[in-house]
Coordinates of C-alpha atoms in Angstrom, one line a residue:
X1 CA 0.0 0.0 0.0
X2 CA 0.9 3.4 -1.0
X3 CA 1.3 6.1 1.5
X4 CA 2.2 9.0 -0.8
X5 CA 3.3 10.3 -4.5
X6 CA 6.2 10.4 -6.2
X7 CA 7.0 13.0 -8.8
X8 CA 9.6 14.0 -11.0
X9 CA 10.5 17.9 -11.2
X10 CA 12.7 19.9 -13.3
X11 CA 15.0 22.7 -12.4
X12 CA 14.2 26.0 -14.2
X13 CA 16.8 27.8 -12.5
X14 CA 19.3 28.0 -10.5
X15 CA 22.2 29.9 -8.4
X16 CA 24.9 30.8 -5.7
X17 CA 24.8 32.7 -3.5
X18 CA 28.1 34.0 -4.0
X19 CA 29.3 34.6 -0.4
X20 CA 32.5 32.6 -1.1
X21 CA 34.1 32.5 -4.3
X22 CA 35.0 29.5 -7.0
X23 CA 32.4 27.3 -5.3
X24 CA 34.0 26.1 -1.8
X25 CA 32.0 24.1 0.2
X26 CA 30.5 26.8 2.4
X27 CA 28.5 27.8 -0.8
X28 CA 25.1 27.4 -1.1
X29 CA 23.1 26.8 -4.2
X30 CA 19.6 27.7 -4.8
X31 CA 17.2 26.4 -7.6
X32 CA 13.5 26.2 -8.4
X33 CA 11.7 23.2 -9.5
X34 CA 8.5 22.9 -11.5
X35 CA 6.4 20.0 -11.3
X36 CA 2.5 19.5 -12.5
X37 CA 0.0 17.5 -11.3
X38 CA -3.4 17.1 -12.3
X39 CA -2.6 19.9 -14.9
X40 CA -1.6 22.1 -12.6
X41 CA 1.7 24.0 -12.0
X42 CA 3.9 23.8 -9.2
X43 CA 7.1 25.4 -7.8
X44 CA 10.0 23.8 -5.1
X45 CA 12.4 25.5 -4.0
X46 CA 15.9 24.2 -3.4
X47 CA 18.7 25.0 -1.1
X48 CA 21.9 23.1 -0.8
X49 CA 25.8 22.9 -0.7
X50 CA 26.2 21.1 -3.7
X51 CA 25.0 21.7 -7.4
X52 CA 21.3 21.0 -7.7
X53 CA 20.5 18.5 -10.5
X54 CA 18.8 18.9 -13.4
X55 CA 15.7 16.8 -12.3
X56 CA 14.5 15.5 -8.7
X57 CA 12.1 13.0 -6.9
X58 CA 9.7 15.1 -4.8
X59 CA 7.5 13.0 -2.6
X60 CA 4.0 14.4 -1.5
X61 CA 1.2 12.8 0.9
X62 CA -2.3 14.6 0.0
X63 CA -1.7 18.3 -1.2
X64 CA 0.8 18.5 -4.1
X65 CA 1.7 22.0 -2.8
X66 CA 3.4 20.6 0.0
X67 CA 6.0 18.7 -1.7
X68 CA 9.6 17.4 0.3
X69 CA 12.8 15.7 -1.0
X70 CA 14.4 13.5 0.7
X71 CA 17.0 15.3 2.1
X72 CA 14.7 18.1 3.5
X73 CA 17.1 19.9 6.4
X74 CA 15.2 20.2 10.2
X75 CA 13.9 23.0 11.6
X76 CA 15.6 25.5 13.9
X77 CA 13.8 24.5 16.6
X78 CA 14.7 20.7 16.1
X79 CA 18.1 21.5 15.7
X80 CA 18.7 23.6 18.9
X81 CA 16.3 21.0 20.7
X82 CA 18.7 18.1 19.6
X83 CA 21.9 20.3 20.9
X84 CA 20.6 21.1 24.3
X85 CA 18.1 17.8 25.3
X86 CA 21.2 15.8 25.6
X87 CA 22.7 18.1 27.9
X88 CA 20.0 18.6 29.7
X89 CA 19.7 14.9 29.9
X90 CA 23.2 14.9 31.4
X91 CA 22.7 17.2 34.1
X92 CA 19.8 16.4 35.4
X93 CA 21.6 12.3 35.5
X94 CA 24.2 14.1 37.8
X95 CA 21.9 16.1 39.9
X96 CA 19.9 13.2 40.7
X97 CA 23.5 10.9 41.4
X98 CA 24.3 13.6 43.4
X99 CA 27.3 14.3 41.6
X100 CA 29.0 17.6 42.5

């Protein structure tokens, strides 16, 4: 059983953004997709260190608007959650060993 769509979209266009120059790896590319579905037209935008590709799986569950790839980066809150929880974790192990 299927739980969502795969489709195919195309890049259109695409950039750097030119902070560092001849392409080091702190670059970042951009790049718009179009995909349709249905008949309809949609965009995805792209955002990554290395060269976007000329075509891309996007996977979708119900609204083809909503579109991801499958390396789709975590939001700010998830990453800063990930940092601290550990540490949190840690200290509130040695506060409740009573380690000083």
């Amino acid at each position: 059983m299927a739980l969502g769509h795969v489709v195919t979209a195309k890049r259109i266009k695409y950039w750097d953004d030119g902070i560092t120059p001849d392409e080091k790896t702190t670059s970042q590319y951009h790049a718009t997709y179009a995909y349709e579905i249905s008949g309809k037209q949609y965009q995805y935008k792209y955002l990554e260190r290395s060269v976007p590709p000329i075509q891309i799986q996007l996977y979708y569950l119900n609204n083809p608007g909503r579109a991801f790839h499958g390396k789709e980066k975590r939001s700010g809150f998830a990453q800063v959650f990930l940092l601290l929880f550990p540490i949190a974790a840690g200290v509130a192990v040695m506060l409740l060993l009573g380690v000083k």
